[in-house]
PDB file of C-alpha atoms and ligand atoms in Angstrom:
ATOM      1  CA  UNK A   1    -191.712  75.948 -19.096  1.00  0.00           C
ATOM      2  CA  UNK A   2    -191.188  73.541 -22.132  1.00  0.00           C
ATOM      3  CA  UNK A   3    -192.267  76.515 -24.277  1.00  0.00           C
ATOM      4  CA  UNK A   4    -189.551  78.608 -22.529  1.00  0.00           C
ATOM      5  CA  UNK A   5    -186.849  76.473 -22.586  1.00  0.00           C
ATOM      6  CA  UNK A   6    -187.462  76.272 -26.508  1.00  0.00           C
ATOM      7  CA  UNK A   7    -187.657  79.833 -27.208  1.00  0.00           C
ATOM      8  CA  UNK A   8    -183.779  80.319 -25.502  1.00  0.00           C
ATOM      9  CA  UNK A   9    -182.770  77.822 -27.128  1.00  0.00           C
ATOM     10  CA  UNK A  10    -184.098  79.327 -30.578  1.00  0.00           C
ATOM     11  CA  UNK A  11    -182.804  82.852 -29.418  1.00  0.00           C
ATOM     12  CA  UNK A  12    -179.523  82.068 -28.712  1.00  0.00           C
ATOM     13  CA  UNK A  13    -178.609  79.494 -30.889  1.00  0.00           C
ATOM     14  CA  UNK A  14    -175.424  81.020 -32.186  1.00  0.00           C
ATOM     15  CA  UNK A  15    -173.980  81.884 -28.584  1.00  0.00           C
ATOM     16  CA  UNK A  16    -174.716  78.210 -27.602  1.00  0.00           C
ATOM     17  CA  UNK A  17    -172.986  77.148 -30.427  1.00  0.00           C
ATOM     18  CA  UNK A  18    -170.113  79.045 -30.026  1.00  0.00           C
ATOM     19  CA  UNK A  19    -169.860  77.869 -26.572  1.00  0.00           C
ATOM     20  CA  UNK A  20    -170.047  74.072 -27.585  1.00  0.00           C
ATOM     21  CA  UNK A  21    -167.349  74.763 -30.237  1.00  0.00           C
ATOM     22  CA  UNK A  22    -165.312  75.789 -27.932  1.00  0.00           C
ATOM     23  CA  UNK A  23    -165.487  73.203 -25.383  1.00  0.00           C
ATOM     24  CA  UNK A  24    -165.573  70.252 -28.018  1.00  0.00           C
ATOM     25  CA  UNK A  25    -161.889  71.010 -28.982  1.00  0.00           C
ATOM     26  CA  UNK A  26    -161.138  71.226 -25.390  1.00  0.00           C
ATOM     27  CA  UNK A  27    -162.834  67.685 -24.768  1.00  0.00           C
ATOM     28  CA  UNK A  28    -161.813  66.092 -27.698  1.00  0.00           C
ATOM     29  CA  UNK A  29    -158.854  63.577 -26.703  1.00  0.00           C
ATOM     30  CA  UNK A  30    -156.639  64.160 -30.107  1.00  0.00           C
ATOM     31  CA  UNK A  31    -156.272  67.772 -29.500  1.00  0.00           C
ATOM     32  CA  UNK A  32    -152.723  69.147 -28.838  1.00  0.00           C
ATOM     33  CA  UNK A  33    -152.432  72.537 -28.507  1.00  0.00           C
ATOM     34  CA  UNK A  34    -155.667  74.406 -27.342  1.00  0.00           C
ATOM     35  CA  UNK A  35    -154.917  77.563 -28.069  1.00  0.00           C
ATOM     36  CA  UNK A  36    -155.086  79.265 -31.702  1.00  0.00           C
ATOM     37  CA  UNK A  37    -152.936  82.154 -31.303  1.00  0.00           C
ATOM     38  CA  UNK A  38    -151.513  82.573 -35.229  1.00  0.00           C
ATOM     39  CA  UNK A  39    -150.499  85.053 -37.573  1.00  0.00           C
ATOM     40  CA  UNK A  40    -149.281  85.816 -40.621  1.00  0.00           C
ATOM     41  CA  UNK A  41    -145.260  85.006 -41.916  1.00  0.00           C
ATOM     42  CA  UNK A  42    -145.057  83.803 -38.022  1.00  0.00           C
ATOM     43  CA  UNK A  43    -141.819  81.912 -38.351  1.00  0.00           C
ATOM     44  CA  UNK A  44    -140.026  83.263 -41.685  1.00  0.00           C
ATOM     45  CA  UNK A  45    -136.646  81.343 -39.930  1.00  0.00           C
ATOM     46  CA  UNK A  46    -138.427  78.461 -40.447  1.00  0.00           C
ATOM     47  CA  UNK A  47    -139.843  78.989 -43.635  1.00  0.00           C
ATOM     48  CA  UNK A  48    -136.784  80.178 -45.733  1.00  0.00           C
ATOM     49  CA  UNK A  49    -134.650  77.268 -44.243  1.00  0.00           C
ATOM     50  CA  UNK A  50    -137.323  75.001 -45.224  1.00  0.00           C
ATOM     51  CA  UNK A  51    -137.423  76.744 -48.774  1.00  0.00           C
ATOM     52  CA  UNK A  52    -133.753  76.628 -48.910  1.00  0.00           C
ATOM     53  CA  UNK A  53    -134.169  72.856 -48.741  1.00  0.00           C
ATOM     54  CA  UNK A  54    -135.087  72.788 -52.597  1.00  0.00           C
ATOM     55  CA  UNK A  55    -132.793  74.086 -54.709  1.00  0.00           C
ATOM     56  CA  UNK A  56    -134.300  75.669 -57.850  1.00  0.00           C
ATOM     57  CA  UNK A  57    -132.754  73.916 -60.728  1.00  0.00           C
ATOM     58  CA  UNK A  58    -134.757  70.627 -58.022  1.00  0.00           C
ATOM     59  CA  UNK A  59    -138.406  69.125 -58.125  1.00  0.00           C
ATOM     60  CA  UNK A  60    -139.925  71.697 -55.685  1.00  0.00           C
ATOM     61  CA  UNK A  61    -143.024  70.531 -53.176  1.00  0.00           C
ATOM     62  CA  UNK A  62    -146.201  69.796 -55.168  1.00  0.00           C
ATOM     63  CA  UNK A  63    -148.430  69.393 -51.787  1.00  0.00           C
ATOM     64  CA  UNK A  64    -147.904  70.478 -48.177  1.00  0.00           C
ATOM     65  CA  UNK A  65    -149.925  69.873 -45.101  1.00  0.00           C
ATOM     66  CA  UNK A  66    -150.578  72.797 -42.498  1.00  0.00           C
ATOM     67  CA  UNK A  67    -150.932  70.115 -39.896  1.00  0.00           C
ATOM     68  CA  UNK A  68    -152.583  72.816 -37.238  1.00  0.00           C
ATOM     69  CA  UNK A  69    -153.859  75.248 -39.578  1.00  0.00           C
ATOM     70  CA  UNK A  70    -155.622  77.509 -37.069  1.00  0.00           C
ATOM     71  CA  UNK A  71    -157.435  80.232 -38.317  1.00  0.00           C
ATOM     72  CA  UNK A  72    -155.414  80.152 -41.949  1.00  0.00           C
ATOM     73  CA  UNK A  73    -153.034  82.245 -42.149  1.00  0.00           C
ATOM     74  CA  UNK A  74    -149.781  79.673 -42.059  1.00  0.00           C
ATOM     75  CA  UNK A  75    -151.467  78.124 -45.301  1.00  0.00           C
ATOM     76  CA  UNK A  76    -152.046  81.925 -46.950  1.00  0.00           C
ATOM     77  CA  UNK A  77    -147.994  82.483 -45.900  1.00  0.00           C
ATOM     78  CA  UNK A  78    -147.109  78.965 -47.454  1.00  0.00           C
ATOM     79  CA  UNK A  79    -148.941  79.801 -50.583  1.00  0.00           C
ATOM     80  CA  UNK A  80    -146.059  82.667 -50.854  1.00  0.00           C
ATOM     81  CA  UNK A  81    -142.969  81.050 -50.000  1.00  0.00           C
ATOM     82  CA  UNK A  82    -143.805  77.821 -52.245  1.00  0.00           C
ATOM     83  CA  UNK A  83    -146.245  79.221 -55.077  1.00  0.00           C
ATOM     84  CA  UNK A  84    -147.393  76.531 -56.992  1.00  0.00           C
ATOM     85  CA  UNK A  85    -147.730  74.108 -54.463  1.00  0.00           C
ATOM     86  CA  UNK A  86    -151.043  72.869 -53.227  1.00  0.00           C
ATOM     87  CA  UNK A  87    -151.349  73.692 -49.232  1.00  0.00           C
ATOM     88  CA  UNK A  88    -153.742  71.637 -47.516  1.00  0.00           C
ATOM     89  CA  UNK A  89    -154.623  72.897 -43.840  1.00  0.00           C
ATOM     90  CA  UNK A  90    -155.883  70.755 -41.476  1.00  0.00           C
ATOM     91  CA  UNK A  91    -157.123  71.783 -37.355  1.00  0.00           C
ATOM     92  CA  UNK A  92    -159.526  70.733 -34.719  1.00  0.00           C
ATOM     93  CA  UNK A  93    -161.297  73.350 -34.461  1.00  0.00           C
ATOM     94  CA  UNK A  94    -164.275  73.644 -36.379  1.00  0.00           C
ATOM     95  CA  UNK A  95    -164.432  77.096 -35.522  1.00  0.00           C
ATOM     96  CA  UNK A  96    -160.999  78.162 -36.683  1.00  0.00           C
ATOM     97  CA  UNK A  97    -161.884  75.813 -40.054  1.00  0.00           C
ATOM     98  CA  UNK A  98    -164.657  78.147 -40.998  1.00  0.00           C
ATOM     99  CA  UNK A  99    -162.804  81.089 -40.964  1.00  0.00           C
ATOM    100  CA  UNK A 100    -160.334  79.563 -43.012  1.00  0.00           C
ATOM    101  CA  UNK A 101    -162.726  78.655 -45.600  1.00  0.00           C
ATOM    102  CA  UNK A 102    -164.445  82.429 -45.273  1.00  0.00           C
ATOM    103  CA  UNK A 103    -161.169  83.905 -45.212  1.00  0.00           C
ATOM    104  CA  UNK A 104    -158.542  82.043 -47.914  1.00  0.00           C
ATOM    105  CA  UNK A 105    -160.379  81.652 -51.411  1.00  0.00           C
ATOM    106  CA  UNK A 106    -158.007  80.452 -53.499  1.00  0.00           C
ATOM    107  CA  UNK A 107    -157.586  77.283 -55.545  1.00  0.00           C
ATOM    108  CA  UNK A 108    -154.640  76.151 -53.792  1.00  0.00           C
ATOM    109  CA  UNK A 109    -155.533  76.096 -50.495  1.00  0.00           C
ATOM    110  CA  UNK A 110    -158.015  73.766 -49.314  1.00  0.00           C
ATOM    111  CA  UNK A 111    -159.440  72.836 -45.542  1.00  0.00           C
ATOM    112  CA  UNK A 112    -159.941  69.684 -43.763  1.00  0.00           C
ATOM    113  CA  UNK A 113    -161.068  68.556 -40.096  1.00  0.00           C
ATOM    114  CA  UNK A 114    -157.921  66.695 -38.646  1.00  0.00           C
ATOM    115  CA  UNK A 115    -159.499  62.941 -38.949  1.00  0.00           C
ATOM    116  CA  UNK A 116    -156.470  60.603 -39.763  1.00  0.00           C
ATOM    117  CA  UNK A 117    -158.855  59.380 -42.687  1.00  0.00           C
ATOM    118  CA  UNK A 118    -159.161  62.609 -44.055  1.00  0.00           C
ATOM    119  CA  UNK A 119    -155.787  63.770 -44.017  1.00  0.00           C
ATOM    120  CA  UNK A 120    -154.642  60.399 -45.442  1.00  0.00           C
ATOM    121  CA  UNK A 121    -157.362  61.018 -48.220  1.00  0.00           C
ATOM    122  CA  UNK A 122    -154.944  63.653 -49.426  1.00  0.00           C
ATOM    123  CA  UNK A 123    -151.588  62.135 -49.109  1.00  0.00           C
ATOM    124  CA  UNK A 124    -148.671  62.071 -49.581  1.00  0.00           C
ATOM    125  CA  UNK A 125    -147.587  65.313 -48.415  1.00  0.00           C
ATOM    126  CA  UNK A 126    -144.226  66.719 -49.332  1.00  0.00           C
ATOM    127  CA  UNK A 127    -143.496  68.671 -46.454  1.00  0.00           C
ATOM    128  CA  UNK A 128    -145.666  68.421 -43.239  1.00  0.00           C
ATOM    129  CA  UNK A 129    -145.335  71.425 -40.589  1.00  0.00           C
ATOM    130  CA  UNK A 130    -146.460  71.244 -37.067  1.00  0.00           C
ATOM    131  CA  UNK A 131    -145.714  74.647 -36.021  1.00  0.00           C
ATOM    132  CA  UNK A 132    -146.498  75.339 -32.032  1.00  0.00           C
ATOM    133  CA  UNK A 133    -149.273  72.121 -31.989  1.00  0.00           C
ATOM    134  CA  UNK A 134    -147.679  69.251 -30.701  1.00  0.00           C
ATOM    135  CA  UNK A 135    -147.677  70.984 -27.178  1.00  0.00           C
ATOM    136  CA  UNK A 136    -149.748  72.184 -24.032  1.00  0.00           C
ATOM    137  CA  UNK A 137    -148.665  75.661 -23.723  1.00  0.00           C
ATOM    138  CA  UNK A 138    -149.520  77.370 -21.117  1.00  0.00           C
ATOM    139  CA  UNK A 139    -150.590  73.865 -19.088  1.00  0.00           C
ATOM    140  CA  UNK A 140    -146.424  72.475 -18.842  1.00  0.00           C
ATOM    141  CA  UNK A 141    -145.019  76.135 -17.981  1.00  0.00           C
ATOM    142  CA  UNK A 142    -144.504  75.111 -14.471  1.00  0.00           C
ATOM    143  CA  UNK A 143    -144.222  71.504 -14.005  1.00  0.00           C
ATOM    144  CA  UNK A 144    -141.288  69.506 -13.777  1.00  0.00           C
ATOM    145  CA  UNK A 145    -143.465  66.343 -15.636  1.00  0.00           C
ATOM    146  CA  UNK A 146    -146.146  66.254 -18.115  1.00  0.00           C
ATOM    147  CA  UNK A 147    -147.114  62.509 -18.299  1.00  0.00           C
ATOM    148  CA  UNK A 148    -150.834  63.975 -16.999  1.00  0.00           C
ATOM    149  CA  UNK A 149    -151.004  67.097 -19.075  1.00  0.00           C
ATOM    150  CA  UNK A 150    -149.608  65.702 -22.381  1.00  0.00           C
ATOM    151  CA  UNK A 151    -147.400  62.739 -22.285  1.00  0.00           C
ATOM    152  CA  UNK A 152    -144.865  61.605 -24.852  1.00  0.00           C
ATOM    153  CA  UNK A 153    -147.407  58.663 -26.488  1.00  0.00           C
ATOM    154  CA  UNK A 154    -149.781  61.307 -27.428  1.00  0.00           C
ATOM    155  CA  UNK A 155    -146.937  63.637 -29.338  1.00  0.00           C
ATOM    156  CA  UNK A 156    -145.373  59.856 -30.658  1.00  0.00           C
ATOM    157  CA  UNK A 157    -148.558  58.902 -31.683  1.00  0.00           C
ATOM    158  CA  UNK A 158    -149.437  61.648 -33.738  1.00  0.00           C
ATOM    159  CA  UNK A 159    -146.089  61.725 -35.580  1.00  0.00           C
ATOM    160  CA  UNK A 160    -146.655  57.483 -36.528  1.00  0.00           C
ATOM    161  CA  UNK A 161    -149.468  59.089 -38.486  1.00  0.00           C
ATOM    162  CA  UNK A 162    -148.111  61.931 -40.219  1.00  0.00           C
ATOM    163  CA  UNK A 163    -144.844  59.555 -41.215  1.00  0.00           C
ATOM    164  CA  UNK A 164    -147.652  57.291 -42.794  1.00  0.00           C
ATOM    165  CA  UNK A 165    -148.633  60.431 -44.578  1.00  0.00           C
ATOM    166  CA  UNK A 166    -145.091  61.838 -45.590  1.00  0.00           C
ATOM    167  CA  UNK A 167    -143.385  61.203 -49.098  1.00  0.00           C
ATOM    168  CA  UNK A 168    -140.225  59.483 -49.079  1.00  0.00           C
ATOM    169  CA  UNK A 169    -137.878  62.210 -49.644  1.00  0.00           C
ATOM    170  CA  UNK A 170    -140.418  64.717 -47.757  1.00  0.00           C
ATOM    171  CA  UNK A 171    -139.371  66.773 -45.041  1.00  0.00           C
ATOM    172  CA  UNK A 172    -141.139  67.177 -41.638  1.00  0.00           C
ATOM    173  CA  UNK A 173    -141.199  70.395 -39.738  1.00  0.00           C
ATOM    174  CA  UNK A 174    -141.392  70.438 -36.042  1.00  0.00           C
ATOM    175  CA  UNK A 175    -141.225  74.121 -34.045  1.00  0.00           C
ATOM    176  CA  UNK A 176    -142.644  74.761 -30.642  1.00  0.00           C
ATOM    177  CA  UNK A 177    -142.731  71.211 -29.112  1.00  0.00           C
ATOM    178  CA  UNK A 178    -142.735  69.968 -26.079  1.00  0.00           C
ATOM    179  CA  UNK A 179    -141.399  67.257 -26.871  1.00  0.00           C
ATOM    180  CA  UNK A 180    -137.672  66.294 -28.918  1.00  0.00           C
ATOM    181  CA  UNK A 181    -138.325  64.221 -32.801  1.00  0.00           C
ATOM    182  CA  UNK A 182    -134.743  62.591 -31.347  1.00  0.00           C
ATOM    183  CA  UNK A 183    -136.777  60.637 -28.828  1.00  0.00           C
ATOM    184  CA  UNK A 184    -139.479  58.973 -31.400  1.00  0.00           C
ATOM    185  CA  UNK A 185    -138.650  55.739 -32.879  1.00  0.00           C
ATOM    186  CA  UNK A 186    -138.957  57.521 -35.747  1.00  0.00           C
ATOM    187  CA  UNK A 187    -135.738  59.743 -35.948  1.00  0.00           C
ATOM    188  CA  UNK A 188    -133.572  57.380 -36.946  1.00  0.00           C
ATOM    189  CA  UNK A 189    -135.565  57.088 -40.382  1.00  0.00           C
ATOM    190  CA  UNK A 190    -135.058  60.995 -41.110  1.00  0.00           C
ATOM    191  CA  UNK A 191    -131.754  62.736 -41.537  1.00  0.00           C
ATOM    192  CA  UNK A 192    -131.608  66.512 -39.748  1.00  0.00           C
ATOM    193  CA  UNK A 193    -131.730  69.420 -41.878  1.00  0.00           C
ATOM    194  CA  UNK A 194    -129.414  72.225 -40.329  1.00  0.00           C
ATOM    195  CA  UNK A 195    -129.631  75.982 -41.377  1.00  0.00           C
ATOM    196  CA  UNK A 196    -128.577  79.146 -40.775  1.00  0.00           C
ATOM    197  CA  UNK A 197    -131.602  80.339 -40.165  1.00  0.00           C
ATOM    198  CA  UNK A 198    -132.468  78.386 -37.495  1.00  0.00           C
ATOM    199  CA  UNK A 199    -131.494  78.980 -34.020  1.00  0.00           C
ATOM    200  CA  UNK A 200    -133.882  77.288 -32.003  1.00  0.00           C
ATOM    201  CA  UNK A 201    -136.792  75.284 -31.759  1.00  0.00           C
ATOM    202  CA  UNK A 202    -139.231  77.354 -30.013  1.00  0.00           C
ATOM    203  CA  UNK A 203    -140.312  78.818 -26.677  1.00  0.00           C
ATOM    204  CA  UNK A 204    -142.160  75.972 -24.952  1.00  0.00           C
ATOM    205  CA  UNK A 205    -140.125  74.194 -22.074  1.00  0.00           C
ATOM    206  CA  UNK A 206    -139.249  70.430 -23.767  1.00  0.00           C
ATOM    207  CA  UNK A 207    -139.680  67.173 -22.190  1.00  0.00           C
ATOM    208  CA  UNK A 208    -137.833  63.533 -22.605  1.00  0.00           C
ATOM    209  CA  UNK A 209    -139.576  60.829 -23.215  1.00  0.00           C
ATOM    210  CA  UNK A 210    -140.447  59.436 -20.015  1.00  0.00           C
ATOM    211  CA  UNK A 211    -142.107  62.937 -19.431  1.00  0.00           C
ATOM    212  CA  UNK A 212    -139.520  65.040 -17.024  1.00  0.00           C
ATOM    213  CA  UNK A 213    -138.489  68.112 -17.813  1.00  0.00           C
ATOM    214  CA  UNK A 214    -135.005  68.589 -19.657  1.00  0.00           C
ATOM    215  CA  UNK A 215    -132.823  72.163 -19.418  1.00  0.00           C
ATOM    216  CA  UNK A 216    -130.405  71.499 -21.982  1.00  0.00           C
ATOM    217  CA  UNK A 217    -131.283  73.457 -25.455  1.00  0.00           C
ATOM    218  CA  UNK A 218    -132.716  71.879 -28.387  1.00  0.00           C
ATOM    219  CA  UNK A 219    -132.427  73.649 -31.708  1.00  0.00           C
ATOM    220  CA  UNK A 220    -133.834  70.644 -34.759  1.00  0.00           C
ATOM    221  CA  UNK A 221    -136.514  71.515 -36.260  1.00  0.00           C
ATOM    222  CA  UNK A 222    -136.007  70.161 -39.804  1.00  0.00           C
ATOM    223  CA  UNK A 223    -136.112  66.687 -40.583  1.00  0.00           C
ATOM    224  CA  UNK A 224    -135.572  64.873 -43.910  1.00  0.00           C
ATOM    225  CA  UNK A 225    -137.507  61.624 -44.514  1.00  0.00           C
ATOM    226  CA  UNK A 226    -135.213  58.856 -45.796  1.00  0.00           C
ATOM    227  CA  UNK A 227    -136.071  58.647 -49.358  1.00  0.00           C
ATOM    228  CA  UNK A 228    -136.416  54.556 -49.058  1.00  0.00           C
ATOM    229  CA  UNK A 229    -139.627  53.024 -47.826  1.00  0.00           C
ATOM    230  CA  UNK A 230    -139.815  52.846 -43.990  1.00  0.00           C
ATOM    231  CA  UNK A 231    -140.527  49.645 -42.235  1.00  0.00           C
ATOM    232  CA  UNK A 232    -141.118  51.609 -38.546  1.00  0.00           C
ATOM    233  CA  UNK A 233    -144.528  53.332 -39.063  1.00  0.00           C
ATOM    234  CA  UNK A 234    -145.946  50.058 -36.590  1.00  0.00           C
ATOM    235  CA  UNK A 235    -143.249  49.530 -34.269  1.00  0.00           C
TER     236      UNK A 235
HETATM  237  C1  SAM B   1    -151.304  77.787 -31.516  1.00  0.00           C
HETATM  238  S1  SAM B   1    -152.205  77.228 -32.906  1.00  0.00           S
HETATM  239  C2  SAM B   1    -150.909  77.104 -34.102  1.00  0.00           C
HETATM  240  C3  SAM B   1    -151.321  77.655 -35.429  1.00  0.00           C
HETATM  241  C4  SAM B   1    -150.209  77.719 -36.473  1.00  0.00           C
HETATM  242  N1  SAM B   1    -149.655  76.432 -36.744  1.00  0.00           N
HETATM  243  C5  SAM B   1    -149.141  78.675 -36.038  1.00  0.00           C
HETATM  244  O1  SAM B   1    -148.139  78.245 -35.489  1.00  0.00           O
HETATM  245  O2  SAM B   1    -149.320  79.880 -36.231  1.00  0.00           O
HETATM  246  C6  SAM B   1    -152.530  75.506 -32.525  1.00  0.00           C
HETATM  247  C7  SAM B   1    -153.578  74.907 -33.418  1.00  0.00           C
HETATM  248  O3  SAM B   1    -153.480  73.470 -33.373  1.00  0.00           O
HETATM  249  C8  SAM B   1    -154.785  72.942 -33.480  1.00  0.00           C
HETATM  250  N2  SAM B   1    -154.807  71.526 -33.067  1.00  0.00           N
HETATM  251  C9  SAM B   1    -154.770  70.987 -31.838  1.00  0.00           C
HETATM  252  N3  SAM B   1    -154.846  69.655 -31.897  1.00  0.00           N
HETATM  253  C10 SAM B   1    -154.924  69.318 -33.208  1.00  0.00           C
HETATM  254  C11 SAM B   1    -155.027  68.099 -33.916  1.00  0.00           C
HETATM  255  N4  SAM B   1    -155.093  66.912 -33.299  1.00  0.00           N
HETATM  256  N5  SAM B   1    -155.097  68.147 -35.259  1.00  0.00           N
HETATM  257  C12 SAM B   1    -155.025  69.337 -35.912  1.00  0.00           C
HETATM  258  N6  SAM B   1    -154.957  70.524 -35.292  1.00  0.00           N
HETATM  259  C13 SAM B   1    -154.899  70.522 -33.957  1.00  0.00           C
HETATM  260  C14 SAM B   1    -155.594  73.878 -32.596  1.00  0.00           C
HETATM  261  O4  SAM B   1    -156.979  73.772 -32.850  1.00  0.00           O
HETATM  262  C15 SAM B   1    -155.009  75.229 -32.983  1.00  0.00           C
HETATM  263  O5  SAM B   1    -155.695  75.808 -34.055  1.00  0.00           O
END
């Protein structure tokens, strides 16, 4: 029996281990967004307006964090909308981390596990996206509150620790939220970015902050960190 139980596990090591990988980001209380569904140039609204933020004849971004990386291919489009700039991706997913590293060789792109130690490790960040992460899509399709699928602490939380991580002066990128930036603490220590190329920010149904649904449209995605130090990050 012993001998048996040995031999499946020897035989089908990678299946089991796919299986684990897949239920440890499920299990894993910091995960947002289960799914991984990415692609390349994804959101090239977002990306020109962010680009548009820099002017040429300005100090461009030096490092940006792919807060939510996935499988890679938002860090391989960042490479070519801010060349130059080191791209750091960061995910969950162990899974979706080594096919980032199999997939994206290149100098300026580099992979981390999402441990706030890590990521802090390479801070500051000039611009931090968090493109379709800081939800539960398809979980809050139909319910009128999240507070037990993914309240507003755990989305509030998360963005204490990448304004730790932010340069003054740095811009934070929010699409695909379920939750408003204008209802953190936070907001008040960023000014909005507004462009033409953005009409709306994203497909997944929003929340306020005591977790009930709202109907009215939101459309900020872009936020500019105030370029003085901020005294909120422990309020
Ligand atoms: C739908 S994908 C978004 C990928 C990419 N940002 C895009 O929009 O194309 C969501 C990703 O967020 C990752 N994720 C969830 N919780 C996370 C966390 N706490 N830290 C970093 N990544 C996380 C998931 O593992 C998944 O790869």
């Amino acid at each position: 029996m012993a001998l048996n139980i040995a031999e499946y596990l020897r035989n089908n090591f990678n299946q089991l281990l796919v299986k684990y990988q897949k239920y440890e980001t499920r299990l894993n209380p910091q995960a947002h967004q289960l799914t991984s569904v990415t692609k390349i140039d994804r959101y090239p609204g977002i990306f020109n307006a962010v680009k548009d933020c820099y002017p040429l004849n300005q100090r461009g971004p030096k490092k940006i964090l792919s807060f939510g990386c996935s499988t890679g291919e938002e860090c391989a489009t960042l490479r070519n909308y801010f060349p130059g700039c080191e791209i750091v991706g960061a995910d969950i997913n162990r899974k979706n981390l080594k096919k980032c590293r199999e997939k994206f060789d290149d100098d300026y792109l580099s992979f981390i596990y999402s441990d706030p130690d890590l990521i802090r490790k390479e801070s500051p960040y000039d611009i931090i996206f968090c493109l379709s992460v800081l939800c539960r899509w398809e979980e809050t399709e139909l319910v009128n509150n999240c507070e037990d699928i993914y309240p507003f602490s755990r989305f509030e939380q998360q963005l204490n620790l990448l304004d730790q991580v932010l340069s003054p002066g740095g811009l934070l990128v929010i699409y695909n939220s379920n939750f408003r930036f204008s209802d953190s603490k936070l907001y008040r220590n960023y000014r909005v970015m507004n462009s033409c190329f953005i009409e709306e920010s994203g497909f997944v149904h929003k929340f306020d902050l005591k977790n009930n649904k709202i109907h009215e449209p939101y459309v900020e995605c872009i936020f500019k960190k105030s370029a003085a130090k901020s005294s909120l990050t422990n309020t």
